[in-house]
CSV table of C-alpha atoms in Angstrom, one decimal:
chain,number,residue,atom,x,y,z
A,1261,MET,CA,6.3,14.7,11.9
A,1262,PHE,CA,5.4,14.8,8.2
A,1263,VAL,CA,7.7,11.9,7.4
A,1264,THR,CA,6.2,9.8,10.3
A,1265,LEU,CA,2.7,10.7,9.2
A,1266,ALA,CA,3.5,9.7,5.6
A,1267,GLY,CA,4.9,6.4,6.9
A,1268,ILE,CA,1.7,5.7,9.0
A,1269,LEU,CA,-0.5,6.5,6.0
A,1270,ALA,CA,1.6,4.3,3.8
A,1271,LEU,CA,1.3,1.4,6.3
A,1272,VAL,CA,-2.4,1.9,6.7
A,1273,GLY,CA,-2.8,1.9,2.9
A,1274,ALA,CA,-0.7,-1.2,2.6
A,1275,VAL,CA,-2.8,-3.0,5.2
A,1276,ALA,CA,-6.1,-1.9,3.6
A,1277,ALA,CA,-4.8,-3.1,0.2
A,1278,ALA,CA,-3.7,-6.4,1.6
A,1279,TYR,CA,-7.1,-6.9,3.3
A,1280,TYR,CA,-8.9,-6.0,0.0
A,1281,PHE,CA,-6.8,-8.5,-2.0
A,1282,ALA,CA,-7.2,-11.1,0.6
A,1283,MET,CA,-10.9,-10.8,0.9
A,1284,ARG,CA,-12.0,-10.1,-2.7
A,1285,PRO,CA,-13.7,-12.9,-4.6
A,1286,VAL,CA,-11.3,-15.3,-6.3
A,1287,THR,CA,-12.4,-17.1,-9.5
A,1288,LEU,CA,-11.0,-20.6,-10.0
A,1289,ARG,CA,-11.1,-22.4,-13.3
A,1290,ILE,CA,-12.4,-26.0,-13.0
A,1291,ALA,CA,-12.0,-28.5,-15.9
A,1292,VAL,CA,-14.9,-30.9,-16.1
A,1293,GLY,CA,-16.5,-33.2,-18.8
A,1294,PRO,CA,-17.9,-34.6,-20.9
A,1295,ALA,CA,-20.8,-32.5,-21.9
A,1296,ASN,CA,-24.2,-33.3,-20.4
A,1297,SER,CA,-22.6,-35.6,-17.8
A,1298,ASP,CA,-23.5,-35.7,-14.1
A,1299,ASP,CA,-20.1,-34.1,-13.3
A,1300,VAL,CA,-20.9,-31.1,-15.4
A,1301,ARG,CA,-24.3,-30.6,-13.8
A,1302,VAL,CA,-22.8,-30.8,-10.3
A,1303,VAL,CA,-20.1,-28.2,-11.1
A,1304,GLN,CA,-22.7,-25.9,-12.8
A,1305,THR,CA,-24.9,-26.1,-9.8
A,1306,LEU,CA,-22.1,-25.4,-7.4
A,1307,SER,CA,-21.0,-22.4,-9.5
A,1308,GLN,CA,-24.5,-20.9,-9.4
A,1309,ALA,CA,-24.8,-21.6,-5.6
A,1310,PHE,CA,-21.5,-19.8,-4.9
A,1311,ILE,CA,-22.6,-16.7,-6.9
A,1312,GLN,CA,-26.0,-16.6,-5.1
A,1313,ALA,CA,-24.3,-17.0,-1.7
A,1314,ARG,CA,-21.8,-14.2,-2.6
A,1315,SER,CA,-19.0,-16.6,-1.6
A,1316,GLN,CA,-15.4,-15.6,-1.6
A,1317,ILE,CA,-14.5,-18.4,-4.1
A,1318,ARG,CA,-16.2,-18.5,-7.5
A,1319,LEU,CA,-16.0,-21.2,-10.1
A,1320,ARG,CA,-15.6,-20.9,-13.9
A,1321,PRO,CA,-16.4,-24.3,-15.5
A,1322,MET,CA,-14.1,-25.3,-18.4
A,1323,GLN,CA,-15.9,-28.1,-20.4
A,1324,THR,CA,-13.6,-30.8,-21.7
A,1325,ASP,CA,-14.1,-34.1,-23.5
A,1326,GLY,CA,-13.7,-36.2,-20.3
A,1327,ALA,CA,-11.7,-36.9,-17.3
A,1328,VAL,CA,-8.5,-37.5,-19.3
A,1329,ALA,CA,-8.8,-34.1,-20.9
A,1330,SER,CA,-9.6,-32.5,-17.6
A,1331,ALA,CA,-6.5,-34.0,-16.0
A,1332,LYS,CA,-4.4,-32.7,-18.9
A,1333,ALA,CA,-5.8,-29.2,-18.5
A,1334,LEU,CA,-4.7,-29.2,-14.9
A,1335,ALA,CA,-1.3,-30.6,-15.7
A,1336,ASP,CA,-0.8,-27.9,-18.3
A,1337,GLY,CA,-1.8,-25.1,-15.9
A,1338,LYS,CA,-4.9,-24.2,-17.9
A,1339,ALA,CA,-7.1,-25.0,-14.9
A,1340,ASP,CA,-6.9,-24.5,-11.2
A,1341,LEU,CA,-9.3,-27.4,-10.3
A,1342,ALA,CA,-10.4,-30.5,-12.2
A,1343,ILE,CA,-12.7,-33.5,-11.9
A,1344,ILE,CA,-10.7,-36.6,-12.6
A,1345,ARG,CA,-11.2,-40.4,-12.3
A,1346,GLY,CA,-9.1,-41.9,-9.6
A,1347,ASP,CA,-8.2,-45.0,-11.7
A,1348,LEU,CA,-6.6,-42.9,-14.5
A,1349,GLU,CA,-3.1,-41.4,-14.5
A,1350,VAL,CA,-3.2,-38.6,-12.0
A,1351,PRO,CA,-1.2,-35.4,-12.9
A,1352,LYS,CA,1.9,-34.9,-10.8
A,1353,ASN,CA,0.7,-31.5,-9.7
A,1354,ALA,CA,-2.7,-32.7,-8.6
A,1355,GLN,CA,-3.8,-32.9,-5.0
A,1356,ALA,CA,-7.2,-34.0,-3.7
A,1357,VAL,CA,-9.7,-31.5,-2.4
A,1358,ALA,CA,-12.9,-33.7,-2.2
A,1359,THR,CA,-14.3,-37.0,-3.4
A,1360,LEU,CA,-17.1,-36.1,-5.8
A,1361,ARG,CA,-18.6,-39.5,-5.9
A,1362,LYS,CA,-17.8,-43.3,-5.8
A,1363,ASN,CA,-18.4,-45.4,-8.8
A,1364,VAL,CA,-19.0,-49.2,-8.8
A,1365,ALA,CA,-18.3,-51.7,-11.6
A,1366,VAL,CA,-21.3,-53.8,-12.5
A,1367,LEU,CA,-20.9,-57.0,-14.5
A,1368,TRP,CA,-24.0,-58.8,-15.7
A,1369,VAL,CA,-25.2,-61.3,-18.2
A,1370,PRO,CA,-28.6,-60.9,-19.9
A,1371,PRO,CA,-31.0,-63.9,-19.8
A,1372,ALA,CA,-30.6,-66.3,-22.6
A,1373,ALA,CA,-33.0,-65.8,-25.5
A,1374,ASN,CA,-35.2,-68.8,-26.4
A,1375,VAL,CA,-34.6,-69.6,-30.1
A,1376,LYS,CA,-36.6,-72.5,-31.6
A,1377,GLY,CA,-34.5,-75.3,-33.0
A,1378,LYS,CA,-31.3,-73.9,-31.4
A,1379,LYS,CA,-29.7,-75.2,-28.3
A,1380,ALA,CA,-29.3,-72.6,-25.6
A,1381,ALA,CA,-25.7,-71.5,-24.8
A,1382,PRO,CA,-24.3,-72.5,-21.4
A,1383,LYS,CA,-25.3,-70.0,-18.8
A,1384,ILE,CA,-22.5,-67.7,-17.6
A,1385,THR,CA,-22.6,-67.4,-13.8
A,1386,LYS,CA,-18.9,-66.6,-13.1
A,1387,ILE,CA,-16.3,-64.3,-14.5
A,1388,VAL,CA,-13.9,-67.2,-15.4
A,1389,GLN,CA,-16.6,-68.3,-17.9
A,1390,LEU,CA,-16.2,-65.1,-19.9
A,1391,SER,CA,-13.3,-66.4,-21.9
A,1392,GLY,CA,-14.2,-66.6,-25.6
A,1393,HIS,CA,-17.3,-64.4,-25.3
A,1394,ARG,CA,-18.2,-60.9,-26.3
A,1395,ILE,CA,-18.3,-58.3,-23.5
A,1396,GLY,CA,-20.0,-55.0,-24.1
A,1397,VAL,CA,-18.6,-51.9,-22.3
A,1398,VAL,CA,-20.9,-49.0,-21.7
A,1399,GLY,CA,-19.2,-45.7,-22.5
A,1400,ARG,CA,-16.5,-44.7,-24.9
A,1401,THR,CA,-13.8,-44.0,-22.4
A,1402,GLN,CA,-10.7,-46.3,-22.5
A,1403,ALA,CA,-10.7,-46.3,-18.7
A,1404,ASN,CA,-13.7,-48.6,-18.6
A,1405,VAL,CA,-11.9,-51.1,-20.9
A,1406,ASP,CA,-8.9,-51.0,-18.7
A,1407,LEU,CA,-11.1,-51.6,-15.7
A,1408,LEU,CA,-12.5,-54.7,-17.4
A,1409,LYS,CA,-9.1,-56.0,-18.2
A,1410,VAL,CA,-8.0,-55.6,-14.6
A,1411,ILE,CA,-11.0,-57.7,-13.5
A,1412,LEU,CA,-10.4,-60.4,-16.2
A,1413,GLN,CA,-6.7,-60.7,-15.4
A,1414,GLN,CA,-7.4,-61.2,-11.7
A,1415,TYR,CA,-9.5,-64.3,-12.6
A,1416,GLY,CA,-7.0,-65.6,-15.1
A,1417,VAL,CA,-9.0,-64.7,-18.2
A,1418,ASP,CA,-6.8,-63.5,-21.0
A,1419,PRO,CA,-8.2,-60.2,-22.3
A,1420,ASN,CA,-7.0,-61.2,-25.8
A,1421,LYS,CA,-9.4,-64.1,-25.7
A,1422,VAL,CA,-12.5,-62.0,-25.3
A,1423,GLU,CA,-14.1,-59.6,-27.8
A,1424,ILE,CA,-14.6,-56.2,-26.2
A,1425,VAL,CA,-17.3,-54.0,-27.8
A,1426,GLN,CA,-17.7,-50.4,-26.7
A,1427,PHE,CA,-20.7,-48.2,-27.4
A,1428,PRO,CA,-21.8,-44.8,-26.2
A,1429,ALA,CA,-23.9,-44.5,-23.0
A,1430,ASN,CA,-26.9,-43.2,-25.0
A,1431,GLU,CA,-26.8,-46.2,-27.3
A,1432,ALA,CA,-26.4,-48.8,-24.5
A,1433,SER,CA,-30.1,-49.8,-24.2
A,1434,GLU,CA,-30.5,-50.4,-28.0
A,1435,ALA,CA,-27.2,-52.3,-28.2
A,1436,ILE,CA,-28.3,-54.6,-25.4
A,1437,ARG,CA,-31.7,-55.2,-26.9
A,1438,ASN,CA,-29.9,-56.1,-30.1
A,1439,GLN,CA,-27.8,-58.7,-28.2
A,1440,ARG,CA,-24.5,-57.2,-29.4
A,1441,ALA,CA,-22.6,-58.9,-26.6
A,1442,ASP,CA,-22.9,-61.8,-24.2
A,1443,ALA,CA,-22.1,-59.9,-21.0
A,1444,TYR,CA,-21.9,-56.2,-20.1
A,1445,LEU,CA,-19.9,-53.9,-17.9
A,1446,ALA,CA,-21.0,-50.5,-16.7
A,1447,ALA,CA,-19.2,-48.2,-14.3
A,1448,GLY,CA,-20.9,-45.4,-12.4
A,1449,PRO,CA,-22.7,-44.4,-9.2
A,1450,VAL,CA,-24.9,-47.1,-7.6
A,1451,ASN,CA,-27.9,-44.9,-8.5
A,1452,SER,CA,-26.7,-44.3,-12.0
A,1453,LYS,CA,-29.6,-44.0,-14.4
A,1454,ILE,CA,-27.4,-45.1,-17.3
A,1455,THR,CA,-26.6,-48.4,-15.6
A,1456,ALA,CA,-30.2,-48.9,-14.4
A,1457,ASP,CA,-31.5,-48.4,-18.0
A,1458,ALA,CA,-28.9,-50.7,-19.4
A,1459,ILE,CA,-29.9,-53.5,-16.9
A,1460,THR,CA,-33.6,-52.9,-17.6
A,1461,ALA,CA,-32.9,-53.4,-21.3
A,1462,SER,CA,-31.3,-56.7,-20.5
A,1463,THR,CA,-34.6,-58.1,-19.2
A,1464,ARG,CA,-36.5,-60.1,-21.8
A,1465,GLU,CA,-39.3,-62.6,-21.8
A,1466,GLY,CA,-39.6,-62.5,-18.0
A,1467,GLY,CA,-36.0,-63.4,-17.5
A,1468,VAL,CA,-33.7,-61.4,-15.3
A,1469,PRO,CA,-30.0,-60.7,-15.8
A,1470,THR,CA,-27.4,-62.5,-13.8
A,1471,PHE,CA,-25.0,-60.3,-11.9
A,1472,LEU,CA,-21.4,-61.5,-11.7
A,1473,ALA,CA,-19.9,-61.1,-8.3
A,1474,ILE,CA,-16.3,-59.8,-8.1
A,1475,ASP,CA,-15.3,-61.9,-5.1
A,1476,ALA,CA,-11.7,-61.0,-5.5
A,1477,ALA,CA,-12.4,-57.3,-5.0
A,1478,GLY,CA,-10.1,-57.2,-2.0
A,1479,ALA,CA,-7.2,-58.7,-3.9
A,1480,ILE,CA,-7.7,-56.3,-6.8
A,1481,ALA,CA,-7.7,-53.4,-4.4
A,1482,GLN,CA,-4.5,-54.6,-2.8
A,1483,ASN,CA,-2.8,-55.0,-6.2
A,1484,HIS,CA,-4.3,-51.7,-7.6
A,1485,PRO,CA,-4.7,-49.2,-4.7
A,1486,VAL,CA,-6.8,-46.9,-6.9
A,1487,TYR,CA,-9.7,-49.4,-6.5
A,1488,GLU,CA,-11.6,-50.4,-3.4
A,1489,ALA,CA,-13.6,-53.4,-2.4
A,1490,SER,CA,-17.3,-52.5,-2.4
A,1491,GLU,CA,-20.8,-53.9,-2.8
A,1492,VAL,CA,-23.9,-53.2,-4.8
A,1493,PRO,CA,-26.9,-53.3,-2.4
A,1494,ALA,CA,-29.8,-55.6,-3.3
A,1495,GLY,CA,-32.5,-53.8,-5.3
A,1496,SER,CA,-30.2,-50.9,-6.4
A,1497,PHE,CA,-31.5,-51.1,-9.9
A,1498,GLY,CA,-35.2,-51.6,-9.1
A,1499,GLY,CA,-37.5,-54.1,-10.8
A,1500,SER,CA,-39.5,-57.0,-9.5
A,1501,PRO,CA,-37.9,-59.2,-8.6
A,1502,ALA,CA,-35.3,-56.9,-7.3
A,1503,ARG,CA,-32.2,-56.3,-9.4
A,1504,PRO,CA,-29.9,-57.6,-8.0
A,1505,GLU,CA,-31.8,-59.9,-5.7
A,1506,GLU,CA,-29.0,-59.9,-3.1
A,1507,GLU,CA,-25.9,-57.9,-2.4
A,1508,VAL,CA,-23.2,-58.3,-5.0
A,1509,LYS,CA,-19.5,-57.8,-4.3
A,1510,THR,CA,-17.6,-55.6,-6.7
A,1511,ILE,CA,-14.9,-52.9,-6.9
A,1512,SER,CA,-15.2,-49.2,-6.8
A,1513,PHE,CA,-13.2,-46.1,-7.8
A,1514,SER,CA,-13.7,-42.4,-7.1
A,1515,HIS,CA,-14.1,-39.3,-9.0
A,1516,HIS,CA,-12.1,-36.6,-7.3
A,1517,VAL,CA,-12.0,-32.8,-7.2
A,1518,VAL,CA,-8.3,-32.0,-7.4
A,1519,ALA,CA,-6.4,-28.7,-7.2
A,1520,ARG,CA,-3.0,-27.6,-8.6
A,1521,LYS,CA,-0.2,-28.1,-6.1
A,1522,GLY,CA,0.8,-24.4,-6.3
A,1523,LEU,CA,-2.7,-23.1,-5.5
A,1524,PRO,CA,-2.6,-21.1,-2.2
A,1525,GLU,CA,-3.5,-23.1,0.9
A,1526,SER,CA,-5.9,-20.4,2.1
A,1527,THR,CA,-7.7,-20.4,-1.2
A,1528,VAL,CA,-8.2,-24.2,-1.3
A,1529,ALA,CA,-9.3,-24.2,2.4
A,1530,THR,CA,-11.9,-21.5,1.7
A,1531,PHE,CA,-13.1,-23.4,-1.4
A,1532,THR,CA,-13.4,-26.7,0.6
A,1533,ARG,CA,-15.3,-25.0,3.4
A,1534,GLN,CA,-17.7,-23.5,0.9
A,1535,LEU,CA,-18.1,-26.8,-1.0
A,1536,PHE,CA,-19.2,-28.7,2.1
A,1537,ALA,CA,-21.4,-25.9,3.4
A,1538,ILE,CA,-23.2,-25.6,0.0
A,1539,ARG,CA,-23.5,-29.4,-0.2
A,1540,GLN,CA,-25.8,-29.5,2.8
A,1541,THR,CA,-28.2,-27.0,1.2
A,1542,LEU,CA,-28.1,-28.6,-2.2
A,1543,LYS,CA,-28.6,-32.2,-1.5
A,1544,THR,CA,-32.3,-32.0,-1.0
A,1545,ASP,CA,-32.9,-30.6,-4.5
A,1546,PHE,CA,-29.8,-32.1,-6.1
A,1547,PRO,CA,-29.1,-35.6,-4.7
A,1548,LEU,CA,-25.8,-35.9,-6.5
A,1549,ALA,CA,-24.4,-33.2,-4.2
A,1550,ALA,CA,-24.9,-35.6,-1.2
A,1551,GLN,CA,-22.2,-37.9,-2.5
A,1552,ILE,CA,-19.5,-35.3,-2.1
A,1553,GLU,CA,-17.1,-36.5,0.6
A,1554,THR,CA,-14.0,-35.2,2.3
A,1555,PRO,CA,-10.6,-36.4,0.9
A,1556,ASP,CA,-8.3,-38.9,2.6
A,1557,THR,CA,-5.9,-36.8,4.6
A,1558,ASP,CA,-3.5,-39.7,5.5
A,1559,LYS,CA,0.1,-39.1,4.5
A,1560,ASP,CA,0.1,-42.5,2.7
A,1561,ALA,CA,-3.1,-41.8,0.7
A,1562,VAL,CA,-3.0,-42.9,-3.0
A,1563,LEU,CA,-4.0,-39.3,-3.9
A,1564,PRO,CA,-2.5,-36.9,-1.4
A,1565,ALA,CA,-4.8,-34.2,-0.1
A,1566,HIS,CA,-4.0,-30.5,-0.8
A,1567,PRO,CA,-2.7,-28.9,2.4
A,1568,GLY,CA,-5.6,-26.4,2.3
A,1569,ALA,CA,-8.2,-29.2,2.1
A,1570,ALA,CA,-6.4,-31.2,4.8
A,1571,ALA,CA,-6.4,-28.1,7.1
A,1572,TYR,CA,-10.2,-27.8,6.7
A,1573,VAL,CA,-10.9,-31.5,7.3
A,1574,ASP,CA,-8.5,-31.7,10.3
A,1575,GLY,CA,-9.8,-28.4,11.8
A,1576,GLU,CA,-6.5,-26.6,11.4
A,1577,GLU,CA,-7.7,-24.0,9.0
A,1578,LYS,CA,-5.9,-20.7,9.6
A,1579,THR,CA,-7.8,-17.5,10.4
A,1580,PHE,CA,-6.9,-14.1,8.8
A,1581,LEU,CA,-4.8,-13.2,11.8
A,1582,ASP,CA,-3.0,-16.6,11.7
A,1583,ARG,CA,-2.1,-16.1,8.0
A,1584,TYR,CA,-1.1,-12.4,8.2
A,1585,SER,CA,0.1,-11.9,11.9
A,1586,ASP,CA,3.7,-12.1,10.8
A,1587,PHE,CA,3.1,-9.4,8.2
A,1588,ILE,CA,1.3,-7.2,10.7
A,1589,TRP,CA,4.1,-7.6,13.2
A,1590,TRP,CA,6.7,-6.8,10.7
A,1591,GLY,CA,4.6,-3.9,9.5
A,1592,LEU,CA,4.6,-2.5,13.1
A,1593,MET,CA,8.3,-3.0,13.3
A,1594,MET,CA,8.8,-1.2,10.0
A,1595,LEU,CA,6.5,1.7,11.2
A,1596,SER,CA,8.6,2.1,14.4
A,1597,ALA,CA,11.8,2.0,12.3
A,1598,MET,CA,10.4,4.5,9.8
A,1599,GLY,CA,9.5,6.8,12.7
A,1600,SER,CA,13.0,6.6,14.1
A,1601,VAL,CA,14.6,7.1,10.6
A,1602,GLY,CA,12.2,9.9,9.9
A,1603,ALA,CA,13.1,11.7,13.2
A,1604,TRP,CA,16.8,11.3,12.4
A,1605,PHE,CA,16.4,12.4,8.9
A,1606,ALA,CA,14.3,15.5,9.9
A,1607,GLY,CA,17.0,16.3,12.5
A,1608,TYR,CA,19.7,15.9,9.9
A,1609,LEU,CA,17.9,18.2,7.5
A,1610,ARG,CA,17.7,20.9,10.3
A,1611,LYS,CA,21.3,20.5,11.4
A,1612,ASP,CA,22.5,23.7,9.7
A,1613,GLU,CA,19.4,25.6,10.9
A,1614,ARG,CA,19.9,24.4,14.4
A,1615,GLY,CA,23.6,25.3,14.4
A,1616,ASN,CA,22.9,28.8,13.1
A,1617,ASN,CA,20.3,29.3,15.8
A,1618,SER,CA,22.8,28.2,18.4
A,1619,THR,CA,25.2,30.9,17.1
A,1620,LEU,CA,22.5,33.5,17.3
A,1621,ARG,CA,21.8,32.5,20.9
A,1622,GLU,CA,25.4,32.9,21.8
A,1623,ARG,CA,25.3,36.3,20.1
A,1624,LEU,CA,22.3,37.3,22.3
A,1625,LEU,CA,24.3,36.4,25.4
A,1626,ASP,CA,27.2,38.5,24.2
A,1627,MET,CA,24.8,41.4,23.6
A,1628,ILE,CA,23.7,41.3,27.2
A,1629,ALA,CA,27.2,42.2,28.3
A,1630,ALA,CA,27.5,44.7,25.5
A,1631,ALA,CA,24.3,46.4,26.6
A,1632,ARG,CA,25.5,46.9,30.1
A,1633,ARG,CA,28.6,48.7,28.8
A,1634,SER,CA,26.9,50.8,26.2
A,1635,ASP,CA,27.0,54.6,26.4
A,1636,SER,CA,24.6,55.3,23.6
A,1637,THR,CA,20.9,54.8,23.4
A,1638,GLU,CA,21.3,54.5,19.6
A,1639,GLU,CA,23.6,51.5,20.1
A,1640,LEU,CA,21.1,50.0,22.5
A,1641,ASP,CA,18.3,50.5,19.9
A,1642,GLN,CA,20.3,48.8,17.3
A,1643,MET,CA,21.0,45.8,19.6
A,1644,GLN,CA,17.3,45.7,20.3
A,1645,MET,CA,16.5,45.4,16.6
A,1646,GLU,CA,19.1,42.7,16.3
A,1647,ALA,CA,17.5,40.8,19.2
A,1648,ASP,CA,14.1,41.1,17.4
A,1649,ASP,CA,15.6,39.4,14.4
A,1650,ILE,CA,17.2,36.7,16.5
A,1651,LEU,CA,13.7,36.2,18.2
A,1652,ARG,CA,12.1,35.9,14.8
A,1653,ASP,CA,14.6,33.3,13.6
A,1654,THR,CA,14.3,31.3,16.8
A,1655,LEU,CA,10.5,31.1,16.5
A,1656,ARG,CA,10.8,30.0,12.9
A,1657,CYS,CA,13.3,27.2,13.9
A,1658,PHE,CA,10.9,26.1,16.7
A,1659,GLU,CA,8.0,25.8,14.2
A,1660,HIS,CA,10.2,23.8,11.8
A,1661,GLY,CA,11.2,21.4,14.6
A,1662,ALA,CA,14.9,22.4,14.4
A,1663,ILE,CA,15.0,23.2,18.2
A,1664,GLU,CA,13.0,21.7,21.0
A,1665,GLU,CA,10.9,23.3,23.7
A,1666,GLY,CA,13.7,23.2,26.2
A,1667,SER,CA,16.0,25.2,23.9
A,1668,LEU,CA,13.2,27.7,23.4
A,1669,THR,CA,12.8,28.1,27.2
A,1670,ALA,CA,16.6,28.8,27.5
A,1671,PHE,CA,16.3,31.4,24.7
A,1672,ASN,CA,13.4,33.1,26.5
A,1673,ILE,CA,15.5,33.4,29.7
A,1674,ALA,CA,18.4,34.9,27.7
A,1675,LEU,CA,16.0,37.3,25.9
A,1676,ASP,CA,14.5,38.5,29.2
A,1677,GLN,CA,18.0,39.1,30.6
A,1678,PHE,CA,18.9,41.1,27.5
A,1679,HIS,CA,15.7,43.2,27.8
A,1680,ASN,CA,16.5,43.9,31.4
A,1681,ALA,CA,20.1,44.8,30.6
A,1682,VAL,CA,18.9,47.3,27.9
A,1683,ALA,CA,16.3,48.8,30.2
A,1684,ASP,CA,18.7,49.2,33.1
A,1685,ARG,CA,21.4,50.7,30.8
A,1686,LYS,CA,18.9,53.2,29.3
A,1687,ALA,CA,17.8,54.3,32.7
A,1688,VAL,CA,21.4,55.0,33.7
A,1689,LEU,CA,22.1,56.9,30.5
A,1690,MET,CA,19.0,59.0,30.8
A,1691,SER,CA,20.1,60.1,34.3
A,1692,MET,CA,23.6,61.2,33.1
A,1693,PRO,CA,24.2,64.7,31.6
A,1694,GLN,CA,24.6,64.7,27.8
A,1695,THR,CA,28.2,66.1,28.0
A,1696,LEU,CA,29.3,63.3,30.3
A,1697,GLN,CA,27.7,60.7,28.0
A,1698,ARG,CA,29.6,62.1,25.0
A,1699,ALA,CA,32.9,62.3,26.9
A,1700,GLY,CA,32.6,58.8,28.1
A,1701,ALA,CA,31.9,57.7,24.5
A,1702,GLN,CA,34.9,59.5,23.2
A,1703,PHE,CA,37.2,58.1,25.9
A,1704,ARG,CA,36.1,54.6,25.1
A,1705,ALA,CA,36.5,55.2,21.5
A,1706,ALA,CA,40.0,56.4,22.1
A,1707,GLY,CA,40.7,53.4,24.3
A,1708,THR,CA,41.7,55.6,27.3
A,1709,LEU,CA,38.8,55.0,29.7
């Protein structure tokens, strides 16, 4: 009984511990950068929202120098999640959890400045006319330069025949006002303030910038699956007249929230569920949260989705019982096996005690016959004392579980028969003269009766 009880308590403790570890808050490290970027602000907002909502998944932001450094942190196992650019080299152990935002490439040419005594340069209206010119790239990341080269090569423009000038995003407006390039490229969300300020800085003397359409966006997307054909809606960057005045074709790429491949499916599914639940409550006060989208769960996706995120998106997320039903079933089987083993082991430990009690019971049966032949009340009293000892031993065995209730019942029947035999024999001896009792005892002792 005690072995079985110990097994039950151990199983209950194991289930309680498993439930505690399964339901306790899990903190995930997320690599994001650079400092003061929109990505960092989104992650910090999500982290605070998860804490306030007492969510099961918590975030610990790890600030990096940019998407490349974030991807490396994930590849090295220093982070569980990361914010990366889809057009950069994606770590082999990265799987998509969500699309944080879509970025569009914007190419434009500032209006020509009127300089007295100097003939105005030919107006650039197409990408093929960029050969031999200076092109300014907003932002220090090499990824934007690589994006520009992809566009130029699609239109047959040799990147070596253009001068590429990069400058930080916070210096873009000043660089454009100082005419440091003939055309400019910026990459970011359609509502990016950095891009809008750079385009505003291009406006001079009432002139408006000319937006260069990337008509071959479909072909670029086919040759480079990390890019997609997209459009910049008319008036996206404000102004009067609207900038641009009409829709402009371009290419886009995404910033992704990715997870390590080895991260548990249930953990990623829970994080994904929390992410999209919080998004709905944050998008009013934090518009960038509204751009978060579900990942592509197709098997041939460029960036495969993590199984946990795919389970949430496809409505196949497992419940607690789904995840742990096998463990519960095996636990019940182990409990049953432990009960059987415990019962066998307890019986094995009581084997000697049970055998000894069986011998004593046989002794009690022999004493019944001996009591009926006895010619001495002293002998009967001694047998009575021995029967009391046998009774005491039998009750102790029953309490220890060495004998069952059926064996105790059989012993009681034998004990009653013994008491009856003793009582009957004492009655007979009391009715016989003392001399006859002594003679009978002597004859039996001599073996002649």
